[in-house]
PDB file of C-alpha atoms and ligand atoms in Angstrom:
ATOM      1  CA  UNK I   1     -32.550   8.763 -51.832  1.00 83.00           C
ATOM      2  CA  UNK I   2     -33.180  11.305 -54.582  1.00 86.00           C
ATOM      3  CA  UNK I   3     -33.704   8.623 -57.165  1.00 85.00           C
ATOM      4  CA  UNK I   4     -36.074   6.659 -55.022  1.00 86.00           C
ATOM      5  CA  UNK I   5     -38.259   9.510 -53.803  1.00 89.00           C
ATOM      6  CA  UNK I   6     -38.639  11.064 -57.258  1.00 90.00           C
ATOM      7  CA  UNK I   7     -40.224   7.868 -58.615  1.00 89.00           C
ATOM      8  CA  UNK I   8     -43.961   7.652 -59.321  1.00 90.00           C
ATOM      9  CA  UNK I   9     -46.002   6.787 -56.248  1.00 88.00           C
ATOM     10  CA  UNK I  10     -46.991   3.421 -57.729  1.00 88.00           C
ATOM     11  CA  UNK I  11     -43.299   2.550 -58.154  1.00 88.00           C
ATOM     12  CA  UNK I  12     -42.432   3.597 -54.616  1.00 86.00           C
ATOM     13  CA  UNK I  13     -45.268   1.533 -53.249  1.00 84.00           C
ATOM     14  CA  UNK I  14     -43.693  -1.580 -54.688  1.00 84.00           C
ATOM     15  CA  UNK I  15     -41.109  -1.279 -51.920  1.00 79.00           C
ATOM     16  CA  UNK I  16     -43.813  -1.677 -49.324  1.00 69.00           C
ATOM     17  CA  UNK I  17     -43.538  -4.494 -46.807  1.00 57.00           C
ATOM     18  CA  UNK I  18     -42.425  -6.956 -49.423  1.00 50.00           C
ATOM     19  CA  UNK I  19     -40.036  -8.715 -47.145  1.00 48.00           C
ATOM     20  CA  UNK I  20     -42.701  -9.558 -44.676  1.00 47.00           C
ATOM     21  CA  UNK I  21     -44.421 -12.075 -46.868  1.00 48.00           C
ATOM     22  CA  UNK I  22     -41.596 -14.469 -46.187  1.00 45.00           C
ATOM     23  CA  UNK I  23     -40.725 -13.313 -42.701  1.00 46.00           C
ATOM     24  CA  UNK I  24     -42.734 -12.803 -39.589  1.00 41.00           C
ATOM     25  CA  UNK I  25     -44.724  -9.623 -39.584  1.00 50.00           C
ATOM     26  CA  UNK I  26     -43.526  -6.853 -37.290  1.00 49.00           C
ATOM     27  CA  UNK I  27     -45.863  -3.966 -37.839  1.00 48.00           C
ATOM     28  CA  UNK I  28     -44.978  -1.745 -40.744  1.00 49.00           C
ATOM     29  CA  UNK I  29     -41.403  -0.774 -40.086  1.00 59.00           C
ATOM     30  CA  UNK I  30     -39.927  -1.881 -43.349  1.00 71.00           C
ATOM     31  CA  UNK I  31     -40.399  -0.566 -46.827  1.00 79.00           C
ATOM     32  CA  UNK I  32     -41.957   2.577 -48.176  1.00 83.00           C
ATOM     33  CA  UNK I  33     -44.439   4.628 -46.175  1.00 81.00           C
ATOM     34  CA  UNK I  34     -45.938   7.952 -47.080  1.00 77.00           C
ATOM     35  CA  UNK I  35     -47.287   9.442 -43.900  1.00 63.00           C
ATOM     36  CA  UNK I  36     -49.227  12.278 -45.437  1.00 56.00           C
ATOM     37  CA  UNK I  37     -52.044  10.599 -43.603  1.00 47.00           C
ATOM     38  CA  UNK I  38     -51.467   8.410 -40.612  1.00 47.00           C
ATOM     39  CA  UNK I  39     -51.314   8.059 -36.922  1.00 49.00           C
ATOM     40  CA  UNK I  40     -50.749  11.698 -35.934  1.00 47.00           C
ATOM     41  CA  UNK I  41     -54.127  13.153 -35.116  1.00 50.00           C
ATOM     42  CA  UNK I  42     -53.582  16.858 -34.453  1.00 58.00           C
ATOM     43  CA  UNK I  43     -51.128  17.756 -37.194  1.00 64.00           C
ATOM     44  CA  UNK I  44     -50.702  15.386 -40.092  1.00 67.00           C
ATOM     45  CA  UNK I  45     -47.113  14.444 -40.842  1.00 70.00           C
ATOM     46  CA  UNK I  46     -45.616  15.718 -44.065  1.00 76.00           C
ATOM     47  CA  UNK I  47     -43.035  13.220 -45.158  1.00 79.00           C
ATOM     48  CA  UNK I  48     -42.217   9.981 -46.913  1.00 81.00           C
ATOM     49  CA  UNK I  49     -39.938   7.335 -45.503  1.00 78.00           C
ATOM     50  CA  UNK I  50     -38.075   4.279 -46.682  1.00 77.00           C
ATOM     51  CA  UNK I  51     -36.866   1.880 -44.014  1.00 71.00           C
ATOM     52  CA  UNK I  52     -35.029  -1.335 -44.557  1.00 72.00           C
ATOM     53  CA  UNK I  53     -32.718  -3.603 -42.802  1.00 56.00           C
ATOM     54  CA  UNK I  54     -29.926  -4.831 -44.958  1.00 56.00           C
ATOM     55  CA  UNK I  55     -30.190  -3.085 -48.302  1.00 60.00           C
ATOM     56  CA  UNK I  56     -27.386  -0.603 -47.863  1.00 73.00           C
ATOM     57  CA  UNK I  57     -25.313  -3.285 -46.211  1.00 79.00           C
ATOM     58  CA  UNK I  58     -22.029  -1.456 -46.001  1.00 83.00           C
ATOM     59  CA  UNK I  59     -23.567   1.781 -44.859  1.00 86.00           C
ATOM     60  CA  UNK I  60     -25.505  -0.042 -42.172  1.00 87.00           C
ATOM     61  CA  UNK I  61     -22.403  -1.828 -41.035  1.00 89.00           C
ATOM     62  CA  UNK I  62     -20.435   1.414 -40.725  1.00 92.00           C
ATOM     63  CA  UNK I  63     -23.222   2.962 -38.660  1.00 92.00           C
ATOM     64  CA  UNK I  64     -23.415  -0.200 -36.618  1.00 93.00           C
ATOM     65  CA  UNK I  65     -19.712   0.078 -35.831  1.00 95.00           C
ATOM     66  CA  UNK I  66     -20.116   3.675 -34.670  1.00 96.00           C
ATOM     67  CA  UNK I  67     -23.040   2.718 -32.471  1.00 96.00           C
ATOM     68  CA  UNK I  68     -21.079  -0.170 -30.913  1.00 96.00           C
ATOM     69  CA  UNK I  69     -18.276   2.240 -29.994  1.00 97.00           C
ATOM     70  CA  UNK I  70     -20.791   4.593 -28.397  1.00 97.00           C
ATOM     71  CA  UNK I  71     -22.296   1.644 -26.523  1.00 97.00           C
ATOM     72  CA  UNK I  72     -18.842   0.833 -25.134  1.00 97.00           C
ATOM     73  CA  UNK I  73     -18.519   4.406 -23.823  1.00 97.00           C
ATOM     74  CA  UNK I  74     -22.048   4.460 -22.413  1.00 98.00           C
ATOM     75  CA  UNK I  75     -21.263   1.238 -20.520  1.00 98.00           C
ATOM     76  CA  UNK I  76     -18.113   2.775 -19.022  1.00 97.00           C
ATOM     77  CA  UNK I  77     -20.035   5.915 -18.041  1.00 98.00           C
ATOM     78  CA  UNK I  78     -22.370   3.725 -15.976  1.00 97.00           C
ATOM     79  CA  UNK I  79     -19.571   1.842 -14.252  1.00 97.00           C
ATOM     80  CA  UNK I  80     -20.226  -1.287 -16.326  1.00 97.00           C
ATOM     81  CA  UNK I  81     -17.757  -3.258 -18.354  1.00 96.00           C
ATOM     82  CA  UNK I  82     -16.980  -1.680 -21.715  1.00 96.00           C
ATOM     83  CA  UNK I  83     -18.132  -4.904 -23.341  1.00 97.00           C
ATOM     84  CA  UNK I  84     -21.497  -5.003 -21.579  1.00 97.00           C
ATOM     85  CA  UNK I  85     -23.681  -3.187 -24.126  1.00 97.00           C
ATOM     86  CA  UNK I  86     -21.406  -4.117 -27.007  1.00 96.00           C
ATOM     87  CA  UNK I  87     -22.173  -7.757 -26.260  1.00 96.00           C
ATOM     88  CA  UNK I  88     -25.859  -7.033 -25.853  1.00 97.00           C
ATOM     89  CA  UNK I  89     -26.051  -5.329 -29.258  1.00 96.00           C
ATOM     90  CA  UNK I  90     -23.497  -7.442 -31.092  1.00 94.00           C
ATOM     91  CA  UNK I  91     -26.358  -9.187 -32.818  1.00 94.00           C
ATOM     92  CA  UNK I  92     -29.095  -6.723 -33.543  1.00 94.00           C
ATOM     93  CA  UNK I  93     -32.222  -6.045 -35.566  1.00 92.00           C
ATOM     94  CA  UNK I  94     -31.381  -2.457 -36.417  1.00 91.00           C
ATOM     95  CA  UNK I  95     -33.196  -0.294 -38.954  1.00 89.00           C
ATOM     96  CA  UNK I  96     -32.007   2.273 -41.473  1.00 87.00           C
ATOM     97  CA  UNK I  97     -34.639   4.851 -42.411  1.00 89.00           C
ATOM     98  CA  UNK I  98     -34.497   7.502 -45.104  1.00 89.00           C
ATOM     99  CA  UNK I  99     -36.730  10.452 -44.267  1.00 92.00           C
ATOM    100  CA  UNK I 100     -37.784  12.675 -47.156  1.00 91.00           C
ATOM    101  CA  UNK I 101     -39.697  15.860 -46.335  1.00 93.00           C
ATOM    102  CA  UNK I 102     -41.059  17.676 -49.397  1.00 90.00           C
ATOM    103  CA  UNK I 103     -41.589  21.455 -49.176  1.00 90.00           C
ATOM    104  CA  UNK I 104     -45.041  22.304 -47.856  1.00 88.00           C
ATOM    105  CA  UNK I 105     -47.222  25.289 -48.783  1.00 87.00           C
ATOM    106  CA  UNK I 106     -48.558  25.550 -45.259  1.00 87.00           C
ATOM    107  CA  UNK I 107     -45.781  24.374 -42.951  1.00 85.00           C
ATOM    108  CA  UNK I 108     -47.513  25.807 -39.888  1.00 85.00           C
ATOM    109  CA  UNK I 109     -50.375  23.334 -40.362  1.00 84.00           C
ATOM    110  CA  UNK I 110     -48.162  20.290 -40.315  1.00 83.00           C
ATOM    111  CA  UNK I 111     -45.026  18.703 -38.901  1.00 85.00           C
ATOM    112  CA  UNK I 112     -42.559  16.582 -40.830  1.00 87.00           C
ATOM    113  CA  UNK I 113     -42.490  14.157 -37.942  1.00 88.00           C
ATOM    114  CA  UNK I 114     -44.736  14.751 -34.933  1.00 88.00           C
ATOM    115  CA  UNK I 115     -43.316  14.861 -31.400  1.00 92.00           C
ATOM    116  CA  UNK I 116     -42.076  11.445 -30.285  1.00 92.00           C
ATOM    117  CA  UNK I 117     -39.345   9.618 -28.442  1.00 95.00           C
ATOM    118  CA  UNK I 118     -37.573   6.933 -30.467  1.00 95.00           C
ATOM    119  CA  UNK I 119     -38.660   3.534 -29.153  1.00 95.00           C
ATOM    120  CA  UNK I 120     -35.303   2.144 -30.314  1.00 95.00           C
ATOM    121  CA  UNK I 121     -32.046   2.070 -28.332  1.00 97.00           C
ATOM    122  CA  UNK I 122     -29.695   4.562 -29.941  1.00 97.00           C
ATOM    123  CA  UNK I 123     -30.350   6.799 -32.944  1.00 97.00           C
ATOM    124  CA  UNK I 124     -27.595   8.091 -35.178  1.00 97.00           C
ATOM    125  CA  UNK I 125     -29.066  10.707 -37.497  1.00 96.00           C
ATOM    126  CA  UNK I 126     -27.425  12.345 -40.476  1.00 95.00           C
ATOM    127  CA  UNK I 127     -29.468  15.436 -41.338  1.00 95.00           C
ATOM    128  CA  UNK I 128     -28.791  17.643 -44.334  1.00 95.00           C
ATOM    129  CA  UNK I 129     -28.091  21.380 -44.192  1.00 95.00           C
ATOM    130  CA  UNK I 130     -31.753  22.413 -44.460  1.00 95.00           C
ATOM    131  CA  UNK I 131     -32.500  22.054 -40.732  1.00 92.00           C
ATOM    132  CA  UNK I 132     -35.803  21.252 -39.082  1.00 94.00           C
ATOM    133  CA  UNK I 133     -34.991  18.831 -36.277  1.00 97.00           C
ATOM    134  CA  UNK I 134     -36.046  20.115 -32.869  1.00 97.00           C
ATOM    135  CA  UNK I 135     -35.630  18.721 -29.381  1.00 97.00           C
ATOM    136  CA  UNK I 136     -37.802  19.470 -26.350  1.00 96.00           C
ATOM    137  CA  UNK I 137     -35.870  20.549 -23.277  1.00 95.00           C
ATOM    138  CA  UNK I 138     -36.545  22.980 -20.439  1.00 95.00           C
ATOM    139  CA  UNK I 139     -40.183  23.320 -21.505  1.00 94.00           C
ATOM    140  CA  UNK I 140     -39.461  24.508 -25.014  1.00 97.00           C
ATOM    141  CA  UNK I 141     -38.462  23.363 -28.482  1.00 96.00           C
ATOM    142  CA  UNK I 142     -34.849  23.952 -29.543  1.00 97.00           C
ATOM    143  CA  UNK I 143     -33.610  23.659 -33.112  1.00 97.00           C
ATOM    144  CA  UNK I 144     -30.767  21.208 -33.607  1.00 97.00           C
ATOM    145  CA  UNK I 145     -28.364  22.984 -35.943  1.00 94.00           C
ATOM    146  CA  UNK I 146     -26.798  21.151 -38.861  1.00 95.00           C
ATOM    147  CA  UNK I 147     -23.080  20.715 -38.245  1.00 96.00           C
ATOM    148  CA  UNK I 148     -21.245  19.612 -41.405  1.00 94.00           C
ATOM    149  CA  UNK I 149     -19.788  16.152 -40.994  1.00 93.00           C
ATOM    150  CA  UNK I 150     -21.510  15.523 -37.665  1.00 95.00           C
ATOM    151  CA  UNK I 151     -24.211  13.057 -36.661  1.00 96.00           C
ATOM    152  CA  UNK I 152     -26.975  13.757 -34.184  1.00 97.00           C
ATOM    153  CA  UNK I 153     -27.065  10.995 -31.578  1.00 97.00           C
ATOM    154  CA  UNK I 154     -29.927  10.385 -29.186  1.00 97.00           C
ATOM    155  CA  UNK I 155     -31.078   7.812 -26.660  1.00 97.00           C
ATOM    156  CA  UNK I 156     -34.284   5.847 -27.274  1.00 97.00           C
ATOM    157  CA  UNK I 157     -36.797   4.178 -24.944  1.00 97.00           C
ATOM    158  CA  UNK I 158     -35.211   0.724 -25.093  1.00 98.00           C
ATOM    159  CA  UNK I 159     -31.874   2.050 -23.866  1.00 98.00           C
ATOM    160  CA  UNK I 160     -33.710   3.947 -21.144  1.00 98.00           C
ATOM    161  CA  UNK I 161     -35.113   0.594 -19.967  1.00 98.00           C
ATOM    162  CA  UNK I 162     -31.698  -1.121 -20.253  1.00 98.00           C
ATOM    163  CA  UNK I 163     -30.206   1.500 -17.941  1.00 98.00           C
ATOM    164  CA  UNK I 164     -33.184   1.364 -15.540  1.00 98.00           C
ATOM    165  CA  UNK I 165     -34.079   4.966 -16.387  1.00 97.00           C
ATOM    166  CA  UNK I 166     -30.619   6.464 -15.802  1.00 97.00           C
ATOM    167  CA  UNK I 167     -30.216   7.463 -19.456  1.00 97.00           C
ATOM    168  CA  UNK I 168     -33.342   9.132 -20.788  1.00 96.00           C
ATOM    169  CA  UNK I 169     -34.888   9.174 -24.223  1.00 96.00           C
ATOM    170  CA  UNK I 170     -35.664  12.647 -25.557  1.00 95.00           C
ATOM    171  CA  UNK I 171     -38.779  14.127 -27.135  1.00 95.00           C
ATOM    172  CA  UNK I 172     -38.097  15.459 -30.624  1.00 96.00           C
ATOM    173  CA  UNK I 173     -39.859  16.386 -33.871  1.00 94.00           C
ATOM    174  CA  UNK I 174     -39.074  17.683 -37.351  1.00 93.00           C
ATOM    175  CA  UNK I 175     -40.626  20.782 -38.914  1.00 91.00           C
ATOM    176  CA  UNK I 176     -40.894  21.469 -42.653  1.00 91.00           C
ATOM    177  CA  UNK I 177     -40.613  24.627 -44.734  1.00 90.00           C
ATOM    178  CA  UNK I 178     -42.109  26.145 -47.903  1.00 91.00           C
ATOM    179  CA  UNK I 179     -38.971  26.141 -50.062  1.00 91.00           C
ATOM    180  CA  UNK I 180     -36.669  23.203 -49.729  1.00 92.00           C
ATOM    181  CA  UNK I 181     -36.816  19.446 -49.630  1.00 93.00           C
ATOM    182  CA  UNK I 182     -35.230  18.139 -46.448  1.00 94.00           C
ATOM    183  CA  UNK I 183     -33.602  14.748 -46.075  1.00 94.00           C
ATOM    184  CA  UNK I 184     -32.301  12.782 -43.159  1.00 95.00           C
ATOM    185  CA  UNK I 185     -30.886   9.301 -42.707  1.00 93.00           C
ATOM    186  CA  UNK I 186     -31.580   7.649 -39.397  1.00 94.00           C
ATOM    187  CA  UNK I 187     -29.872   4.511 -38.114  1.00 94.00           C
ATOM    188  CA  UNK I 188     -31.759   2.964 -35.215  1.00 95.00           C
ATOM    189  CA  UNK I 189     -29.782   0.518 -33.132  1.00 96.00           C
ATOM    190  CA  UNK I 190     -32.207  -2.145 -31.854  1.00 96.00           C
ATOM    191  CA  UNK I 191     -31.724  -5.390 -29.931  1.00 96.00           C
ATOM    192  CA  UNK I 192     -32.590  -8.727 -31.513  1.00 96.00           C
ATOM    193  CA  UNK I 193     -36.370  -8.823 -31.789  1.00 96.00           C
ATOM    194  CA  UNK I 194     -36.928 -11.597 -29.247  1.00 95.00           C
ATOM    195  CA  UNK I 195     -34.060 -10.907 -26.837  1.00 96.00           C
ATOM    196  CA  UNK I 196     -35.315  -9.948 -23.346  1.00 96.00           C
ATOM    197  CA  UNK I 197     -34.606  -6.317 -22.491  1.00 97.00           C
ATOM    198  CA  UNK I 198     -33.654  -6.266 -18.828  1.00 97.00           C
ATOM    199  CA  UNK I 199     -31.507  -3.709 -16.984  1.00 97.00           C
ATOM    200  CA  UNK I 200     -27.925  -4.452 -15.948  1.00 94.00           C
ATOM    201  CA  UNK I 201     -27.906  -5.859 -12.407  1.00 92.00           C
ATOM    202  CA  UNK I 202     -25.624  -3.079 -11.132  1.00 93.00           C
ATOM    203  CA  UNK I 203     -28.091  -0.402 -12.224  1.00 97.00           C
ATOM    204  CA  UNK I 204     -30.920  -1.672 -10.023  1.00 97.00           C
ATOM    205  CA  UNK I 205     -30.251  -0.479  -6.472  1.00 96.00           C
ATOM    206  CA  UNK I 206     -32.141   0.522  -3.337  1.00 97.00           C
ATOM    207  CA  UNK I 207     -31.957   4.174  -4.457  1.00 96.00           C
ATOM    208  CA  UNK I 208     -32.888   3.321  -8.041  1.00 97.00           C
ATOM    209  CA  UNK I 209     -35.323   0.384  -7.856  1.00 97.00           C
ATOM    210  CA  UNK I 210     -36.490  -1.515 -10.915  1.00 97.00           C
ATOM    211  CA  UNK I 211     -38.512   0.839 -13.155  1.00 97.00           C
ATOM    212  CA  UNK I 212     -39.712  -1.223 -16.120  1.00 97.00           C
ATOM    213  CA  UNK I 213     -40.650  -4.883 -16.613  1.00 97.00           C
ATOM    214  CA  UNK I 214     -38.737  -7.184 -18.953  1.00 97.00           C
ATOM    215  CA  UNK I 215     -39.923  -6.929 -22.536  1.00 97.00           C
ATOM    216  CA  UNK I 216     -38.800  -7.696 -26.058  1.00 97.00           C
ATOM    217  CA  UNK I 217     -38.026  -5.141 -28.739  1.00 96.00           C
ATOM    218  CA  UNK I 218     -40.608  -6.913 -30.931  1.00 95.00           C
ATOM    219  CA  UNK I 219     -43.344  -6.195 -28.373  1.00 96.00           C
ATOM    220  CA  UNK I 220     -42.383  -2.532 -27.917  1.00 95.00           C
ATOM    221  CA  UNK I 221     -42.159  -1.999 -31.670  1.00 93.00           C
ATOM    222  CA  UNK I 222     -45.638  -3.397 -32.150  1.00 92.00           C
ATOM    223  CA  UNK I 223     -46.996  -1.355 -29.245  1.00 93.00           C
ATOM    224  CA  UNK I 224     -45.626   1.924 -30.615  1.00 90.00           C
ATOM    225  CA  UNK I 225     -47.194   1.216 -33.974  1.00 85.00           C
ATOM    226  CA  UNK I 226     -50.600   0.702 -32.383  1.00 86.00           C
ATOM    227  CA  UNK I 227     -50.430   3.499 -29.813  1.00 85.00           C
ATOM    228  CA  UNK I 228     -48.708   6.671 -30.876  1.00 80.00           C
ATOM    229  CA  UNK I 229     -47.970   9.139 -28.088  1.00 81.00           C
ATOM    230  CA  UNK I 230     -46.911  12.722 -28.636  1.00 82.00           C
ATOM    231  CA  UNK I 231     -45.300  12.896 -25.207  1.00 84.00           C
ATOM    232  CA  UNK I 232     -42.628  11.171 -23.164  1.00 86.00           C
ATOM    233  CA  UNK I 233     -44.866   8.532 -21.605  1.00 91.00           C
ATOM    234  CA  UNK I 234     -44.578   5.697 -24.140  1.00 93.00           C
ATOM    235  CA  UNK I 235     -42.343   3.541 -21.973  1.00 95.00           C
ATOM    236  CA  UNK I 236     -44.558   4.046 -18.911  1.00 95.00           C
ATOM    237  CA  UNK I 237     -47.727   3.181 -20.872  1.00 95.00           C
ATOM    238  CA  UNK I 238     -46.014   0.188 -22.445  1.00 96.00           C
ATOM    239  CA  UNK I 239     -44.757  -1.063 -19.063  1.00 96.00           C
ATOM    240  CA  UNK I 240     -48.281  -0.904 -17.683  1.00 95.00           C
ATOM    241  CA  UNK I 241     -49.544  -2.847 -20.680  1.00 95.00           C
ATOM    242  CA  UNK I 242     -46.846  -5.541 -20.271  1.00 95.00           C
ATOM    243  CA  UNK I 243     -47.733  -5.928 -16.593  1.00 93.00           C
ATOM    244  CA  UNK I 244     -51.429  -6.215 -17.435  1.00 93.00           C
ATOM    245  CA  UNK I 245     -50.666  -8.910 -19.995  1.00 90.00           C
ATOM    246  CA  UNK I 246     -48.621 -10.798 -17.435  1.00 87.00           C
ATOM    247  CA  UNK I 247     -51.343 -10.707 -14.787  1.00 87.00           C
ATOM    248  CA  UNK I 248     -53.962 -11.742 -17.375  1.00 85.00           C
ATOM    249  CA  UNK I 249     -51.807 -14.706 -18.306  1.00 82.00           C
ATOM    250  CA  UNK I 250     -51.581 -15.707 -14.678  1.00 76.00           C
ATOM    251  CA  UNK I 251     -55.369 -15.751 -14.423  1.00 73.00           C
ATOM    252  CA  UNK I 252     -55.653 -18.269 -17.258  1.00 65.00           C
ATOM    253  CA  UNK I 253     -54.852 -21.719 -15.795  1.00 58.00           C
TER     254      UNK I 253
HETATM  255  C1  LIG W 301     -37.063   9.817 -36.765  1.00 56.76           C
HETATM  256  C2  LIG W 301     -36.802  11.268 -36.559  1.00 56.76           C
HETATM  257  C3  LIG W 301     -36.016  13.356 -37.383  1.00 56.76           C
HETATM  258  C4  LIG W 301     -35.475  13.971 -38.617  1.00 56.76           C
HETATM  259  O1  LIG W 301     -36.967   9.365 -37.921  1.00 56.76           O
HETATM  260  O2  LIG W 301     -37.345   9.135 -35.760  1.00 56.76           O
HETATM  261  O3  LIG W 301     -36.983  11.726 -35.464  1.00 56.76           O
HETATM  262  O4  LIG W 301     -34.802  14.991 -38.471  1.00 56.76           O
HETATM  263  N1  LIG W 301     -36.362  11.999 -37.586  1.00 56.76           N
HETATM  264  O5  LIG W 301     -35.730  13.473 -39.717  1.00 56.76           O
HETATM  265 NI1  LIG W 302     -37.092  10.183 -33.977  1.00 56.76          NI
END
């Protein structure tokens, strides 16, 4: 990470979306992105990121293994078979992202990463000792302390849909400071891009009726890149959009 982010900007930009020339284009999730300008309107983000799929192959695979184990436990906690989510995520289009937050002269005017819920399924974050990650709960922001040797794990919107809203994604953000560079490594477990995301049958009941329509991770990823929301309503807005698309399609003979 240190070597990459200390390169000249023009060098870093060479890592931008290269892969997509050959492959189908899915927004801008891969490659280098400096978000010193970007989609956050109120406070501009103060960070650079590098996301890629299979570059740090072994590291990705180790994280993948951890996330599969967690998926087994989450399945059990819902009364499903241990293999249920493991099977669902056995093949996946997960993303590894390096977040690099340089020190900022005016940290109160910015945020490293603005408030958001992760659109992905499960996030396993390794943050360094600097601190800056915050989670919104009980109407206020709480700092998530760095614990040596520990990952921060959170649920994303796609897993919320897979569990029909039983597990909830959480609103979080990252603040920056005047003195120290902060780094974090995020592994985002994601389904295969085109695999339908539909809740487990046992989780849709009379008391907990179906909350979200079927969708693909590819569609949600694209939606979140076009419509950033600094609140917890992404999945609701996206669901509405999917339903509108479906009824539009029905109107066209
Ligand atoms: C993210 C994120 C927080 C952090 O990359 O989605 O929330 O602490 N990062 O870097
Ligand atoms: Ni996040």
